[in-house]
């Protein structure tokens, strides 16, 4: 069954707006932030935001620099897990570029780096099995109140009772955003209507200011005409 990515983006954005951290992310996000220049070097070659590369690295291999970004296998030998048959590579960076450019879901081709779009790309990176079950992906939401339990313990085998103990990508990004303003740069806000206290008040009808079209308005017009005639005479 094909997943509706537009609907998944909306679900992920709604979850982000409500999410609260339920675990301590501080140690992990500081460790990731320290290596920002290294992630930026890969970002420059792929177009994938550095913070997306960072959280994938944490999720796939707990930020091991000897493991490939694609699936956590050693990058200096041929990978055996999906995507299998990649490598060997000369460096972690070379393996990371290959994972982002040449491996599904091809993050370098992704164009929507809004919050909802980013979280949906990260969910695709792990697989859409959770979306097919209409449950939050632990790859994205573990460690937040949007996730309770449920995990694919091996290919095609889902256990609703298992709790994913790794930190999820959304929680990592939420915590990292507190450290670095370049994560999800501010989106221009929609201009709002000024509150009543700031709007120019409309005067209420009175003798001095009768409502347009009323008898008072007609009388006031006659008086103005008489006065104007008197002044000219």
Short mmCIF file of C-alpha atoms in Angstrom, two decimals, residues 17-225:
data_model
loop_
_atom_site.label_atom_id
_atom_site.label_comp_id
_atom_site.label_asym_id
_atom_site.label_seq_id
_atom_site.Cartn_x
_atom_site.Cartn_y
_atom_site.Cartn_z
CA UNK A 17 3.98 21.01 17.67
CA UNK A 18 2.74 18.95 20.64
CA UNK A 19 5.84 16.88 21.46
CA UNK A 20 7.59 16.97 24.83
CA UNK A 21 10.82 15.17 25.66
CA UNK A 22 10.53 12.23 28.06
CA UNK A 23 14.24 11.34 28.20
CA UNK A 24 17.51 13.21 28.62
CA UNK A 25 18.84 14.27 25.21
CA UNK A 26 21.44 16.74 26.46
CA UNK A 27 24.55 14.55 26.26
CA UNK A 28 23.75 13.30 22.75
CA UNK A 29 22.90 16.70 21.26
CA UNK A 30 26.01 18.38 22.65
CA UNK A 31 28.11 15.59 21.19
CA UNK A 32 26.45 16.05 17.79
CA UNK A 33 26.72 19.85 17.87
CA UNK A 34 30.47 19.72 18.51
CA UNK A 35 30.94 17.93 15.15
CA UNK A 36 28.82 20.40 13.18
CA UNK A 37 31.69 21.35 10.80
CA UNK A 38 32.11 17.72 9.78
CA UNK A 39 28.39 17.38 9.05
CA UNK A 40 28.43 20.68 7.16
CA UNK A 41 31.15 19.34 4.86
CA UNK A 42 28.83 16.48 3.83
CA UNK A 43 25.88 18.88 3.61
CA UNK A 44 27.83 21.01 1.12
CA UNK A 45 28.16 18.00 -1.19
CA UNK A 46 24.61 16.70 -0.87
CA UNK A 47 22.26 19.58 -0.05
CA UNK A 48 20.98 17.72 3.02
CA UNK A 49 20.89 19.99 6.12
CA UNK A 50 23.75 19.29 8.53
CA UNK A 51 21.42 18.63 11.45
CA UNK A 52 19.54 15.97 9.47
CA UNK A 53 22.85 14.21 8.76
CA UNK A 54 23.73 14.47 12.46
CA UNK A 55 20.56 12.84 13.77
CA UNK A 56 20.75 10.05 11.16
CA UNK A 57 24.33 9.42 12.29
CA UNK A 58 23.19 9.18 15.91
CA UNK A 59 20.29 6.93 15.09
CA UNK A 60 22.16 4.59 12.74
CA UNK A 61 25.34 4.12 14.80
CA UNK A 62 25.29 6.26 17.97
CA UNK A 63 27.60 8.69 16.10
CA UNK A 64 30.29 6.09 15.45
CA UNK A 65 32.79 7.47 12.93
CA UNK A 66 33.76 3.96 11.88
CA UNK A 67 30.19 3.12 10.83
CA UNK A 68 28.41 4.08 7.62
CA UNK A 69 25.54 6.57 7.65
CA UNK A 70 23.58 4.19 5.42
CA UNK A 71 22.98 1.34 7.88
CA UNK A 72 25.69 1.37 10.55
CA UNK A 73 27.98 -1.20 8.90
CA UNK A 74 31.76 -0.49 8.83
CA UNK A 75 32.41 1.83 5.90
CA UNK A 76 35.82 0.32 5.13
CA UNK A 77 34.27 -2.95 3.95
CA UNK A 78 31.32 -4.02 1.81
CA UNK A 79 28.03 -3.58 3.71
CA UNK A 80 25.93 -6.65 4.53
CA UNK A 81 22.79 -4.93 5.85
CA UNK A 82 20.29 -2.95 3.77
CA UNK A 83 21.46 -1.15 1.73
CA UNK A 84 23.84 -4.05 1.16
CA UNK A 85 26.79 -4.12 -1.20
CA UNK A 86 27.93 -0.53 -0.56
CA UNK A 87 31.62 0.22 -0.14
CA UNK A 88 34.30 -0.06 0.86
CA UNK A 89 34.94 3.69 1.11
CA UNK A 90 37.99 5.80 1.84
CA UNK A 91 36.39 7.78 4.68
CA UNK A 92 33.26 8.29 6.76
CA UNK A 93 32.47 11.35 4.61
CA UNK A 94 32.66 9.38 1.35
CA UNK A 95 30.33 6.73 2.78
CA UNK A 96 27.93 9.42 4.02
CA UNK A 97 27.75 11.09 0.60
CA UNK A 98 27.04 7.72 -1.01
CA UNK A 99 24.24 7.01 1.48
CA UNK A 100 22.59 10.38 0.89
CA UNK A 101 23.02 10.51 -2.89
CA UNK A 102 22.84 6.91 -4.12
CA UNK A 103 20.69 5.04 -1.60
CA UNK A 104 16.92 5.07 -1.06
CA UNK A 105 15.15 7.28 -0.12
CA UNK A 106 17.76 9.51 -1.82
CA UNK A 107 17.79 12.41 0.68
CA UNK A 108 19.88 14.58 -1.67
CA UNK A 109 16.85 14.72 -4.01
CA UNK A 110 14.44 15.75 -1.24
CA UNK A 111 13.22 19.35 -1.55
CA UNK A 112 10.95 19.86 1.46
CA UNK A 113 13.09 20.72 4.48
CA UNK A 114 10.23 22.20 6.47
CA UNK A 115 9.62 20.56 9.84
CA UNK A 116 6.95 18.19 8.52
CA UNK A 117 8.96 17.44 5.38
CA UNK A 118 12.17 16.76 7.29
CA UNK A 119 10.53 14.39 9.75
CA UNK A 120 8.85 12.56 6.88
CA UNK A 121 12.16 12.13 5.06
CA UNK A 122 13.68 10.75 8.26
CA UNK A 123 10.78 8.32 8.61
CA UNK A 124 11.31 7.16 5.02
CA UNK A 125 15.02 6.68 5.76
CA UNK A 126 14.08 3.98 8.25
CA UNK A 127 11.05 2.66 6.37
CA UNK A 128 7.32 3.39 6.19
CA UNK A 129 6.14 0.29 8.02
CA UNK A 130 4.99 2.33 11.01
CA UNK A 131 3.06 4.77 8.83
CA UNK A 132 1.33 1.74 7.28
CA UNK A 133 0.17 0.81 10.77
CA UNK A 134 -0.82 4.40 11.56
CA UNK A 135 1.52 4.51 14.57
CA UNK A 136 4.35 6.97 15.34
CA UNK A 137 7.74 5.77 14.15
CA UNK A 138 10.17 5.21 17.04
CA UNK A 139 13.01 6.13 14.65
CA UNK A 140 11.52 9.62 14.73
CA UNK A 141 9.57 9.85 18.00
CA UNK A 142 11.27 7.63 20.61
CA UNK A 143 12.08 9.66 23.72
CA UNK A 144 9.06 11.96 23.33
CA UNK A 145 5.50 11.72 24.58
CA UNK A 146 4.37 11.00 21.00
CA UNK A 147 5.74 7.46 21.29
CA UNK A 148 4.93 4.74 23.83
CA UNK A 149 5.83 1.36 22.38
CA UNK A 150 6.00 -0.76 19.24
CA UNK A 151 9.02 -1.67 17.15
CA UNK A 152 10.04 -3.82 14.21
CA UNK A 153 12.40 -6.22 15.94
CA UNK A 154 13.56 -7.63 12.60
CA UNK A 155 12.54 -7.33 8.96
CA UNK A 156 8.77 -7.68 8.69
CA UNK A 157 8.27 -8.56 12.37
CA UNK A 158 6.48 -5.93 14.46
CA UNK A 159 6.14 -6.27 18.24
CA UNK A 160 3.71 -3.74 19.79
CA UNK A 161 5.07 -4.37 23.31
CA UNK A 162 8.74 -3.58 22.61
CA UNK A 163 9.94 -0.09 23.56
CA UNK A 164 12.68 1.47 21.42
CA UNK A 165 15.44 2.61 23.80
CA UNK A 166 17.34 4.72 21.27
CA UNK A 167 16.74 8.45 21.04
CA UNK A 168 14.47 9.41 18.15
CA UNK A 169 15.28 11.99 15.49
CA UNK A 170 12.49 14.42 16.40
CA UNK A 171 13.58 14.59 20.03
CA UNK A 172 17.18 15.10 18.97
CA UNK A 173 16.15 17.97 16.69
CA UNK A 174 13.95 19.54 19.38
CA UNK A 175 16.84 19.47 21.84
CA UNK A 176 19.43 20.61 19.26
CA UNK A 177 17.25 23.56 18.24
CA UNK A 178 17.73 24.95 21.75
CA UNK A 179 21.49 25.02 21.10
CA UNK A 180 21.59 26.22 17.49
CA UNK A 181 19.25 28.69 15.79
CA UNK A 182 20.22 27.42 12.30
CA UNK A 183 18.05 24.34 12.86
CA UNK A 184 14.72 24.93 11.10
CA UNK A 185 15.28 28.64 10.32
CA UNK A 186 12.30 30.85 11.09
CA UNK A 187 9.51 30.66 8.52
CA UNK A 188 7.93 34.07 7.73
CA UNK A 189 4.70 34.45 9.67
CA UNK A 190 1.34 35.27 8.09
CA UNK A 191 0.37 38.92 8.77
CA UNK A 192 -2.31 39.03 11.44
CA UNK A 193 -5.32 41.34 11.81
CA UNK A 194 -4.60 43.97 14.49
CA UNK A 195 -6.57 43.50 17.71
CA UNK A 196 -9.62 45.74 18.23
CA UNK A 197 -7.64 48.04 20.57
CA UNK A 198 -5.25 48.88 17.70
CA UNK A 199 -7.86 49.35 14.96
CA UNK A 200 -9.23 52.83 14.11
CA UNK A 201 -12.66 53.06 15.80
CA UNK A 202 -15.71 53.92 13.71
CA UNK A 203 -17.64 56.84 15.28
CA UNK A 204 -21.17 56.06 16.41
CA UNK A 205 -24.01 58.04 14.74
CA UNK A 206 -24.85 61.28 16.57
CA UNK A 207 -26.29 64.73 15.91
CA UNK A 208 -22.84 65.95 14.92
CA UNK A 209 -22.11 62.79 12.89
CA UNK A 210 -25.42 61.35 11.60
CA UNK A 211 -25.52 57.99 9.86
CA UNK A 212 -25.16 58.29 6.09
CA UNK A 213 -28.55 58.27 4.35
CA UNK A 214 -30.53 58.95 7.53
CA UNK A 215 -33.00 61.86 8.06
CA UNK A 216 -30.39 63.50 10.27
CA UNK A 217 -27.89 63.29 7.40
CA UNK A 218 -30.45 64.93 5.06
CA UNK A 219 -31.18 67.76 7.51
CA UNK A 220 -27.45 68.32 8.11
CA UNK A 221 -26.97 68.60 4.35
CA UNK A 222 -29.72 71.23 4.06
CA UNK A 223 -28.22 73.23 6.92
CA UNK A 224 -24.78 73.14 5.27
CA UNK A 225 -26.34 74.34 1.99
#
